[in-house]
Coordinates of C-alpha atoms and ligand atoms in Angstrom, one line a residue:
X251 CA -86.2 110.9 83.6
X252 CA -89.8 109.4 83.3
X253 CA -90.2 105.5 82.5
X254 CA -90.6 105.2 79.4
X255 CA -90.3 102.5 76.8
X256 CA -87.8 102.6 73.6
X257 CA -91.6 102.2 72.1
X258 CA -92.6 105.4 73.6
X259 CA -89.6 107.1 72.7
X260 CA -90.4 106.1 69.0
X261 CA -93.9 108.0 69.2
X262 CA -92.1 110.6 71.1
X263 CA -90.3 111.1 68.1
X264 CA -91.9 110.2 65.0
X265 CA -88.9 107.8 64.8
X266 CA -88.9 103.8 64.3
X267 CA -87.3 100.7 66.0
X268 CA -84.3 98.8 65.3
X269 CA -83.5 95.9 66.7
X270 CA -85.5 96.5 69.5
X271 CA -88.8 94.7 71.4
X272 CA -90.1 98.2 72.2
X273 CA -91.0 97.2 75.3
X274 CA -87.1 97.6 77.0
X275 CA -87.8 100.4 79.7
X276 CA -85.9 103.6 79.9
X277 CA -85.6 104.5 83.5
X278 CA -82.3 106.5 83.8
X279 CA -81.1 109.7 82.2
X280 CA -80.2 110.5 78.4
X281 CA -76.2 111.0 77.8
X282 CA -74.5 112.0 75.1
X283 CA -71.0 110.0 76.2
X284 CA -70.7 106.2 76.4
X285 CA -68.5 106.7 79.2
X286 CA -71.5 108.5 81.5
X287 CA -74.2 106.3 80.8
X288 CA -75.7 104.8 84.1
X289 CA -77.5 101.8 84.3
X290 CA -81.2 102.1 82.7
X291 CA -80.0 105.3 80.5
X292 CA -80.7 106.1 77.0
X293 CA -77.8 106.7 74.8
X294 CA -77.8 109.8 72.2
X295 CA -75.5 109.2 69.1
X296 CA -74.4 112.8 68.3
X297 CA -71.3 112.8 65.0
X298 CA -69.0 115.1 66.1
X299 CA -66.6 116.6 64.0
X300 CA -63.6 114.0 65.3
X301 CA -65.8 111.3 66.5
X302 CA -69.3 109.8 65.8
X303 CA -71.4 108.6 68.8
X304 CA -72.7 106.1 66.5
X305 CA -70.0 104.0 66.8
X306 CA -70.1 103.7 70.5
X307 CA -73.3 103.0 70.9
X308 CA -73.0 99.2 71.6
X309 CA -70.4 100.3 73.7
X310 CA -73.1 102.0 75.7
X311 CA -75.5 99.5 75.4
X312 CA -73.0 97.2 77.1
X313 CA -72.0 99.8 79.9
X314 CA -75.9 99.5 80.8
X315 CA -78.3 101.7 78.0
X316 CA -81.2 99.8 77.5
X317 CA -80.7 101.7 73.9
X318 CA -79.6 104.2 71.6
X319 CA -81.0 107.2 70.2
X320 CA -79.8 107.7 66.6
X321 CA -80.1 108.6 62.8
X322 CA -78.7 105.0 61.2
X323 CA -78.5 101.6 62.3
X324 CA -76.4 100.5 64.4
X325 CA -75.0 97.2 66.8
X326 CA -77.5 98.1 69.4
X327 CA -81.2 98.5 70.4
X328 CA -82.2 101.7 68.8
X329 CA -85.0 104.0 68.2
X330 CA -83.9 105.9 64.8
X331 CA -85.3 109.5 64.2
X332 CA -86.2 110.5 61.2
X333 CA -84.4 112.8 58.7
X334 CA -85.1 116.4 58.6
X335 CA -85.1 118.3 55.3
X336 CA -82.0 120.6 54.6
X337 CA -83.9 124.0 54.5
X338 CA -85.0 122.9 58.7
X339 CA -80.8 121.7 59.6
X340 CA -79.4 125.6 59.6
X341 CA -79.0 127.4 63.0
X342 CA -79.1 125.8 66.2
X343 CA -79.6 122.3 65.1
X344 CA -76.4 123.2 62.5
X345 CA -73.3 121.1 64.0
X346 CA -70.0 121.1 62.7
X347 CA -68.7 118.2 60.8
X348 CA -72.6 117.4 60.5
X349 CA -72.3 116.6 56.8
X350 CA -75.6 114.7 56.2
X351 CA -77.8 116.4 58.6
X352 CA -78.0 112.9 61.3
X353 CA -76.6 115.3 63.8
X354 CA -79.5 118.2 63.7
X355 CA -82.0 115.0 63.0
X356 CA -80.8 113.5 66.2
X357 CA -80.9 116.7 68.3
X358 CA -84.4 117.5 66.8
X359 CA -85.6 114.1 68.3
X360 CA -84.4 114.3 71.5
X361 CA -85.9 117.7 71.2
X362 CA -89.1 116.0 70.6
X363 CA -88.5 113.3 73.0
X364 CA -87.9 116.2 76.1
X365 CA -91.2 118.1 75.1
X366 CA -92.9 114.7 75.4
X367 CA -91.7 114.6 79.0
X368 CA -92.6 117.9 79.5
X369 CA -96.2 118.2 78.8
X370 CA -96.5 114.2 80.6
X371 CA -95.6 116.7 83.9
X372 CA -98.3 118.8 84.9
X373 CA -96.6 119.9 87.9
X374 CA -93.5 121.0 86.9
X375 CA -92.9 125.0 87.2
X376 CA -90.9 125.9 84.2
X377 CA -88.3 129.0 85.1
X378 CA -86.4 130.4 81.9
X379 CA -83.6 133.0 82.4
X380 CA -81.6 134.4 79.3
X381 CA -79.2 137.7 78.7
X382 CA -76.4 138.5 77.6
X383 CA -74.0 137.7 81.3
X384 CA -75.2 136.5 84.6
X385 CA -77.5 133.9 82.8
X386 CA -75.2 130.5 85.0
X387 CA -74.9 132.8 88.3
X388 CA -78.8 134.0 88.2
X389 CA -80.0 130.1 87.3
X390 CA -78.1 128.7 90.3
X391 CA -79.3 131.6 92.8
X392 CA -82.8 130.6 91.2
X393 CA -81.9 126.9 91.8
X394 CA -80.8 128.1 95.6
X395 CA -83.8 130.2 96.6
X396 CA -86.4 127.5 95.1
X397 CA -84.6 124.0 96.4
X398 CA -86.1 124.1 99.5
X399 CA -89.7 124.5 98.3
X400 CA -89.1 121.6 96.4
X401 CA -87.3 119.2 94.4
X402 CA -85.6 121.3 91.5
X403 CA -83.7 120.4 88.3
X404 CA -81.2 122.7 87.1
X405 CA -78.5 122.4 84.4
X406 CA -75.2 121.9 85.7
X407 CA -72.8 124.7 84.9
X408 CA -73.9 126.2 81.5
X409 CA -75.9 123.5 79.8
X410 CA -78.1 126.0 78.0
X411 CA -77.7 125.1 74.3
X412 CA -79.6 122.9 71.8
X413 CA -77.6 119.6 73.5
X414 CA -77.3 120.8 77.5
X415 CA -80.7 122.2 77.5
X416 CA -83.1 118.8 76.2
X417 CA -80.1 116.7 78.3
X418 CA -81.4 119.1 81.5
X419 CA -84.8 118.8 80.5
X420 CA -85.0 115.3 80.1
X421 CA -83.5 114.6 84.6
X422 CA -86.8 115.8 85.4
X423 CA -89.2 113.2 86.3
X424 CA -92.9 112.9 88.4
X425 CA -91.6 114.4 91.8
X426 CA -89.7 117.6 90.0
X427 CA -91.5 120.4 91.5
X428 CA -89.0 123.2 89.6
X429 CA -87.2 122.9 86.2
X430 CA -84.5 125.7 86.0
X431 CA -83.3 126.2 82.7
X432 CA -80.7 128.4 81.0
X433 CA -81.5 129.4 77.4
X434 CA -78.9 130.9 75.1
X435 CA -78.8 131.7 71.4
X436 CA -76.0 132.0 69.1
X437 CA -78.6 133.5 66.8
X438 CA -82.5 135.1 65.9
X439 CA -84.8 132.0 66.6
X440 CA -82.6 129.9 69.0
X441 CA -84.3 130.5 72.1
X442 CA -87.6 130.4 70.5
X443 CA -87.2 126.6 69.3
X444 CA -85.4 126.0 73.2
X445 CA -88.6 127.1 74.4
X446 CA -90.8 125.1 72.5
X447 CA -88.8 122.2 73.9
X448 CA -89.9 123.0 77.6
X449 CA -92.0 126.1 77.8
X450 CA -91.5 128.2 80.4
X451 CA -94.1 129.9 82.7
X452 CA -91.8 132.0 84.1
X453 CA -89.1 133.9 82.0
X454 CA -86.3 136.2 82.9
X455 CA -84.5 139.2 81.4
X456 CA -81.1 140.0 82.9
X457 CA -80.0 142.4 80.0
X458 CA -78.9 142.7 76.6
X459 CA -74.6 143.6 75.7
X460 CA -72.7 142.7 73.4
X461 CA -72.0 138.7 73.9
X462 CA -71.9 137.1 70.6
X463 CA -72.2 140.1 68.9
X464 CA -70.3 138.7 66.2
X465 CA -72.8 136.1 65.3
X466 CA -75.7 138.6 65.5
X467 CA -74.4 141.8 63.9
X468 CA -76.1 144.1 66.0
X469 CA -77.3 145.1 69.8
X470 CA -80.9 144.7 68.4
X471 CA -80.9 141.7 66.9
X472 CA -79.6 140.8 70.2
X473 CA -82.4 141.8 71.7
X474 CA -84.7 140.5 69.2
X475 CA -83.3 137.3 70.1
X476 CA -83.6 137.6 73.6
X477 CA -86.9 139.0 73.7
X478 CA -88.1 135.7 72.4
X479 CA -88.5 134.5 75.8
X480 CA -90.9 136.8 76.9
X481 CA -92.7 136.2 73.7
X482 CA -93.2 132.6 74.0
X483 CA -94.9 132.6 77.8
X484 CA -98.3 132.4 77.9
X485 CA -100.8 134.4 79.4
X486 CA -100.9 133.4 83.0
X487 CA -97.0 133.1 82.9
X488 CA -94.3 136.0 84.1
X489 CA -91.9 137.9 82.5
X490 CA -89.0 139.3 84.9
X491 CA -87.8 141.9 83.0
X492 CA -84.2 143.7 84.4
X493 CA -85.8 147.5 84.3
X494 CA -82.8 149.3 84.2
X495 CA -82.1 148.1 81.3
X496 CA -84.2 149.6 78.9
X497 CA -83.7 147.2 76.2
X498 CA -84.9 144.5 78.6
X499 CA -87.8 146.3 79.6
X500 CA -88.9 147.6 76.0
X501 CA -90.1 143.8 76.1
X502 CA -93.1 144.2 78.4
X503 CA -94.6 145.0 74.8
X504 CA -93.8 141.6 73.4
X505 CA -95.6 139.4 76.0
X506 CA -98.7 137.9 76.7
X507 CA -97.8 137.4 80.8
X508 CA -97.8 139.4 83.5
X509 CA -94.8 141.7 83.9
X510 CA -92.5 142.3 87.0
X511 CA -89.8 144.6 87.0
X512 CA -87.0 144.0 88.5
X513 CA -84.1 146.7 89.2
X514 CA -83.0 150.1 91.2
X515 CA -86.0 152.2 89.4
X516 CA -88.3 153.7 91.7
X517 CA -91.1 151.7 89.6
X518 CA -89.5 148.4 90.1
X519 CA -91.7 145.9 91.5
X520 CA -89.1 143.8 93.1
X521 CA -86.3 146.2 93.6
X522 CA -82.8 146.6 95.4
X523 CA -82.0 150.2 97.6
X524 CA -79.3 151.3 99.2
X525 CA -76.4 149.4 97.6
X526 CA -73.4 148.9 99.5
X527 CA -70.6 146.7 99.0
X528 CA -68.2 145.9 101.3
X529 CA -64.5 145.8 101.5
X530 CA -64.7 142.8 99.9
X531 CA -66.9 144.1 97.0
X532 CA -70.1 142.0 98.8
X533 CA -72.7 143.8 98.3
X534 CA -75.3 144.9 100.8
X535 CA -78.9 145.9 99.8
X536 CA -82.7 146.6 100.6
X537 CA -84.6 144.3 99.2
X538 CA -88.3 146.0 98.6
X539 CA -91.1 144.6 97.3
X540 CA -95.3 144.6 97.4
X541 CA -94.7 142.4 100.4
X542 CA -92.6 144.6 102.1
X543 CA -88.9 145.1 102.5
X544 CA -85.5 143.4 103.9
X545 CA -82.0 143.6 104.2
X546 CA -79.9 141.2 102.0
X547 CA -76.2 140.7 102.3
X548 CA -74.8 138.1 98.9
X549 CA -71.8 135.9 100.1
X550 CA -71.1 136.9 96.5
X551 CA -68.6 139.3 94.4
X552 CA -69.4 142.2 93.1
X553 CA -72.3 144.6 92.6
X554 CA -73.5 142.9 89.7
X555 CA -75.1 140.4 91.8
X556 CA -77.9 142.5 92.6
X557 CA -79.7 142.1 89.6
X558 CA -78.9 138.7 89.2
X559 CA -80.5 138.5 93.0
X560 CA -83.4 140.9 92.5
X561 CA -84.4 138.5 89.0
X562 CA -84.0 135.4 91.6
X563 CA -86.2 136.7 94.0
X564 CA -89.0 137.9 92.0
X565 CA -89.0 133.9 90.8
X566 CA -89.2 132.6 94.2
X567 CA -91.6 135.2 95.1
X568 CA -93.6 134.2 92.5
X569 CA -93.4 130.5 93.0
X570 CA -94.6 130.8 96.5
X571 CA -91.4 131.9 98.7
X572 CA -92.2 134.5 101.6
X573 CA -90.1 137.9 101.7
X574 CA -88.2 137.0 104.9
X575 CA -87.3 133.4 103.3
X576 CA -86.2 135.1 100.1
X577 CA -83.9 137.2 102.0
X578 CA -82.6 134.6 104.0
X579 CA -81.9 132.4 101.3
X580 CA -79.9 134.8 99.5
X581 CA -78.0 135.7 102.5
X582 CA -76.5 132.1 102.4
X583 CA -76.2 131.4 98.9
X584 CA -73.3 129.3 97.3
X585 CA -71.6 129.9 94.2
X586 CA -72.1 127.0 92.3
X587 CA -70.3 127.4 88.8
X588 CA -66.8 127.2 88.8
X589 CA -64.8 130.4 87.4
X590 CA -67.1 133.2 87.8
X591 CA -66.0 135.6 90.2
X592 CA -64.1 132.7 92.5
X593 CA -62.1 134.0 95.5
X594 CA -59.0 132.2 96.7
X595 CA -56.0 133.1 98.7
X596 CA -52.6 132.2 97.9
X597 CA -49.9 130.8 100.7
X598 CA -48.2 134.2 100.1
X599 CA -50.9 136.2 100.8
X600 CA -52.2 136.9 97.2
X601 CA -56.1 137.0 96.9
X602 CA -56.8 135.6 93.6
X603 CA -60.4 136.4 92.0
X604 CA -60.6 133.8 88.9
X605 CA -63.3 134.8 86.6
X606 CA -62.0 133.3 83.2
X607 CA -64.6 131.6 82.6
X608 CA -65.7 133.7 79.8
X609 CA -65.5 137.2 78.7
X610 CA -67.8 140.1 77.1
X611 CA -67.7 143.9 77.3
X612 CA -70.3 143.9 79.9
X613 CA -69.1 141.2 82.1
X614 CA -65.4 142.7 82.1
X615 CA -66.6 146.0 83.3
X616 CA -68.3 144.2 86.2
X617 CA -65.0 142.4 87.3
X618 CA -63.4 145.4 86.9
X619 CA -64.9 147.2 88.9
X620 CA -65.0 144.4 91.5
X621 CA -61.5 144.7 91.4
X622 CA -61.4 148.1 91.9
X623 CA -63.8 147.3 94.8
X624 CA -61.8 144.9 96.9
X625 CA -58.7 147.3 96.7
X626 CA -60.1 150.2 97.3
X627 CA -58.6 151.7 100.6
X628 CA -55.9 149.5 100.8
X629 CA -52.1 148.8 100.5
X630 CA -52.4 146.2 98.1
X631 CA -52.4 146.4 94.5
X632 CA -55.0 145.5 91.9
X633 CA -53.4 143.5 88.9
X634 CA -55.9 142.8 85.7
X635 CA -55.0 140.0 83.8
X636 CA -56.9 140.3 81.0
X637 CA -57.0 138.4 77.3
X638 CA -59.1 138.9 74.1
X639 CA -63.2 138.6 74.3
X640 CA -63.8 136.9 71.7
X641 CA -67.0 136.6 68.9
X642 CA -67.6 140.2 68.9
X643 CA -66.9 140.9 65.6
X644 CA -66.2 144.1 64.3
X645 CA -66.6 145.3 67.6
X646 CA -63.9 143.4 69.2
X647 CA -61.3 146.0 68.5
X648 CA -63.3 149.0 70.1
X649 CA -64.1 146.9 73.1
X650 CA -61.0 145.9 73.4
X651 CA -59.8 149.8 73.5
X652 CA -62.6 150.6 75.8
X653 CA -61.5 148.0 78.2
X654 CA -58.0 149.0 78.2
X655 CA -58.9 152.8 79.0
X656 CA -61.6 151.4 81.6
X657 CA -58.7 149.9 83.6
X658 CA -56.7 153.4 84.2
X659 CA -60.1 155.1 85.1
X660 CA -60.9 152.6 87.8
X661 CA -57.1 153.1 89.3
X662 CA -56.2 149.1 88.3
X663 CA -52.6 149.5 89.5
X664 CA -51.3 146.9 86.4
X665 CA -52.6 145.8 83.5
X666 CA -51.2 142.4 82.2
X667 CA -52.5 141.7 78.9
X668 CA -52.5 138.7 77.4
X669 CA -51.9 137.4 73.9
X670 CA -51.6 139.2 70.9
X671 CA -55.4 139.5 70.1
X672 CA -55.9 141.4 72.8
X673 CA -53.4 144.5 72.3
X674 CA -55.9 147.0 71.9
X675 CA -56.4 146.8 75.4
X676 CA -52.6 147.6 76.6
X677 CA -52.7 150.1 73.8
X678 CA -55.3 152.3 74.9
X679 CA -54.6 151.8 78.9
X680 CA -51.0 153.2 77.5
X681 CA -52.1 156.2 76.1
X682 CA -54.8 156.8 78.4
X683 CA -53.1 159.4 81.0
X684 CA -49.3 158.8 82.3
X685 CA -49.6 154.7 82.0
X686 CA -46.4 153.3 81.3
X687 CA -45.4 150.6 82.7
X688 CA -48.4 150.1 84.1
X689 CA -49.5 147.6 81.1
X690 CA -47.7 145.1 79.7
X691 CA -48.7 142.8 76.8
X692 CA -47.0 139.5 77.4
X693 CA -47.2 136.7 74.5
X694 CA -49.0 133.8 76.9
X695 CA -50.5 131.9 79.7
X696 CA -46.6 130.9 81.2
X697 CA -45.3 134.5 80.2
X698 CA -48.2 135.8 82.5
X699 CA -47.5 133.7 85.5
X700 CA -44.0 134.3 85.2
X701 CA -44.5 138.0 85.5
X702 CA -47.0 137.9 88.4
X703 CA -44.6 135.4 90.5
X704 CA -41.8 137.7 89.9
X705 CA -43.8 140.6 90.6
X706 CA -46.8 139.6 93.2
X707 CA -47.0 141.0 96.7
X708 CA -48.7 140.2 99.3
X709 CA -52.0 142.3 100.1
X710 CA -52.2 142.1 96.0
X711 CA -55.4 141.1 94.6
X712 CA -55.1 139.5 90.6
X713 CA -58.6 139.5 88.3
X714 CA -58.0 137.0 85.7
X715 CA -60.3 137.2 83.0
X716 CA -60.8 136.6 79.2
X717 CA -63.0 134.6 76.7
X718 CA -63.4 130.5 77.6
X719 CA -60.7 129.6 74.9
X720 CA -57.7 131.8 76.2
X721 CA -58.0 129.6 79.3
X722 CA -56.7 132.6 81.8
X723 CA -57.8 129.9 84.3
X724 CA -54.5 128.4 84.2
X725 CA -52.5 131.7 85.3
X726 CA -55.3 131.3 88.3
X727 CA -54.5 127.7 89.1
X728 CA -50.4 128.3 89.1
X729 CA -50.9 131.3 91.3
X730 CA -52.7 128.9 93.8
X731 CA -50.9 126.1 93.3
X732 CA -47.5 127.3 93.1
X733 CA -47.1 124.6 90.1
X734 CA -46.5 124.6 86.8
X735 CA -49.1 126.2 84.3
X736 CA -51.3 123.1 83.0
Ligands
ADP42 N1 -75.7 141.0 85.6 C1 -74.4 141.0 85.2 N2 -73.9 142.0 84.5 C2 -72.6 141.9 84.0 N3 -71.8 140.9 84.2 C3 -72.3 139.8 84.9 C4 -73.6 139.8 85.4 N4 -73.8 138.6 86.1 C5 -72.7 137.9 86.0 N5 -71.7 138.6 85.3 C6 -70.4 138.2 85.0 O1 -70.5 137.6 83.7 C7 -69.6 136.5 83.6 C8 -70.4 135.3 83.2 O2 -71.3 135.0 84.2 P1 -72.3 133.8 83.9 O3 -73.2 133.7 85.1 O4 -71.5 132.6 83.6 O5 -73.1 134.3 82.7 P2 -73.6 133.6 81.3 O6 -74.1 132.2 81.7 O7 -74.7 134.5 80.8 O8 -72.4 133.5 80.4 C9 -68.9 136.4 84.9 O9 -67.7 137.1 84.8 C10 -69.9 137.1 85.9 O10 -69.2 137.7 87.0
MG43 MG1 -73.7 130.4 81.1

């Protein structure tokens, strides 16, 4: 972060001091936990349902915060924000247990306080990505291909809501040449008021499905949501837009910037040709663009890298990268983020492909099919574990069913589906053609791992995947570890 005094950060926002000279400098990061605060930080009280951060703010202030950020006095060097009215606390600033609004009042500060860092950096390049899946994957390939062109802030792992997204913002400082951010909504307006907080210059599309469908009702409003992106970039900005997906590029109409398409469309400005993916399921592609064209092989998983690729090259390009560094640099690419698409082998032979991360319709079929992929061809088998994606909604049942039939059409020699929430799934891989005992629905986690050890052979390659809370990681982890489920 910036030096700045607690003074400062009372202008920054419209708040007031307590206890405090105004004069202590800030010169280390904001944090949310007492327990993370380095020497020099700010501390951000934030009630949570079970605790309040209020009460460990003198905690924090001893563990080295020069001060707090909060809604109420407290035993410590504070600047206090004001209160926001009721009607401004719903959506994204709406936090459980947040009874009296001091939560939203303390996220809309340091939402004030991160914009006031923001527009103090001229010469920060401001890349937004949002979609529905590949939002964390795309972000750190962005991250990658831009790093050595400068010093670049990124979020660690998914920081992309109304906390993670400021808390990014605010590691940026006078040498940042790049801010990466990751902006997702929950609902219509989110990613509006996250880009008011840093604006971005450059914004990408990946595509619009059915994550969170629940909480939006419909595809559309999804991509109303989305769409807010390109909306908010100015004039001499960029909007990446995914153009095979024709929601995503129906929003070339809703932006003042430039447009570049990105995709397999002949039209496509930065576009991918050719796609191959080897035994492995890495794919292989041309990468073709004004400049010119390259060949790209991703150390990654799965076709649905391409895109993900494609919108990180258009950035770079964009930004200054040369088509030969582009392809390079995604030729040597890490995966950063833990549990998305990770490939492990066990002592007995077993590859293990641990994306349990999260689930959605969209990003299922992908894994799926990356599955089918690395199989393909060979003696081993291809073992789903699947559980329930969750806040869909209405539509969870249908997806669920879809999924389950999915599986048979791709060849997955065994379905292991788990938990009762998902049984839709083993239903419909059941009827779907001669399945038998091919699926099986098994109560949980330790039932799972049970099965597979029993069952596992080597040459087998096992796709664990399901929303965040069924934590399908764990049947990953024992299969690696040989240990006991966690
Ligand atoms: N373009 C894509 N289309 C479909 N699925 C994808 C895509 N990119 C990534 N995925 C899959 O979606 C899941 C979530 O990926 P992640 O990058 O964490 O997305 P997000 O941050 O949007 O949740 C992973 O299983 C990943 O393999
Ligand atoms: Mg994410």
């Amino acid at each position: 972060m910036i030096r700045l005094s607690l003074a400062d950060i009372a202008r920054a926002v419209g708040g007031g001091l307590h206890r405090a000279e105004g004069s202590e400098i800030v010169s280390a990061g904001v944090e949310f936990d007492s327990r993370k605060i380095e020497t020099g930080g700010l501390f951000v009280a934030v009630p949570g349902e079970r605790v309040d951060g209020h009460d460990f703010a003198a905690r924090a202030v001893a563990d080295g915060a020069v001060g707090v950020l909060a809604a109420r006095e407290v035993e410590a060097p504070a600047v206090l924000v004001p209160p926001i009215p009721a009607a401004e606390r719903s959506g994204a600033l709406a936090l459980a247990g947040d009874a009296d609004g001091s939560g939203a009042a303390v996220l809309a500060g340091l939402a004030k306080l991160a914009r006031y860092v923001v527009d103090r950096l001229p010469q920060l390049a401001v890349v937004g990505v949002t979609g529905s899946s590949g939002k964390t994957s795309t972000k750190d390939l962005i991250a990658q291909l831009l790093e050595p062109m400068g010093p670049t802030v990124a979020p660690p792992g998914s920081f992309n809501n109304e906390l993670g997204h400021p808390w990014t913002v605010l590691r940026a400082d006078e040498r940042t040449k790049h801010l990466v951010l990751e902006l997702s909504a929950r609902g219509v307006g989110h990613i509006a008021n996250l880009c008011q907080v840093a604006p971005p210059r450059i914004g990408v599309v990946l595509n619009v499905g059915h994550a969170h469908l629940g909480e939006f009702g419909s595809q559309e409003a999804v991509a109303q949501a989305k769409g807010e992106l390109p909306e908010s970039l100015p004039a001499d900005g960029v909007a990446v837009l995914n153009g095979d997906d024709p929601l995503v590029a129906a929003m070339a109409e809703r932006t003042k910037a430039r447009v570049v398409l990105v995709g397999e469309r002949p039209d496509a400005h930065v576009r991918a040709e050719d796609i191959e993916v080897d035994e492995q399921a890495r794919p292989t592609f041309t990468l073709v663009t004004a400049e010119g064209s390259a060949r790209v092989t991703l150390p990654l998983f799965g076709e649905h890298h391409v895109g993900n690729a494609l919108a990180a090259a258009a950035v770079a390009l964009e930004l200054g990268a040369t088509l030969e560094e582009v392809a390079e640099r995604l030729s040597s690419v890490r995966r950063v983020s833990a549990r998305r698409m990770e490939v492990s082998e066990t002592s007995d032979g077993v590859t293990v492909v641990n994306d349990a991360y999260n689930a959605n319709p969209e990003s299922v079929r992908a894994a799926l099919k990356t599955l089918a992929a690395m199989t393909r061809g060979r003696p081993g088998r291809a073992w789903a574990v699947l559980g329930q994606m969750g806040e869909l909604g209405e539509a969870e049942t249908e997806a669920h069913d879809e999924i389950g039939r999915l599986a048979v059409r791709l060849n997955i020699d065994r379905l292991v589906v788990v938990g009762e929430q998902a049984q839709a799934m083993h239903q419909a891989a059941t009827l779907e053609g001669s399945w038998g005992e091919e699926s099986v629905l098994v109560p949980d986690v330790d039932a799972a791992v049970a099965l597979l050890r029993a069952e596992l052979r080597p040459g087998d390659v096992v796709l664990t995947k399901a929303s965040n809370s069924v934590g399908l990681w764990r049947v990953a982890d024992a299969l690696l570890t040989g240990g006991q489920t966690a």
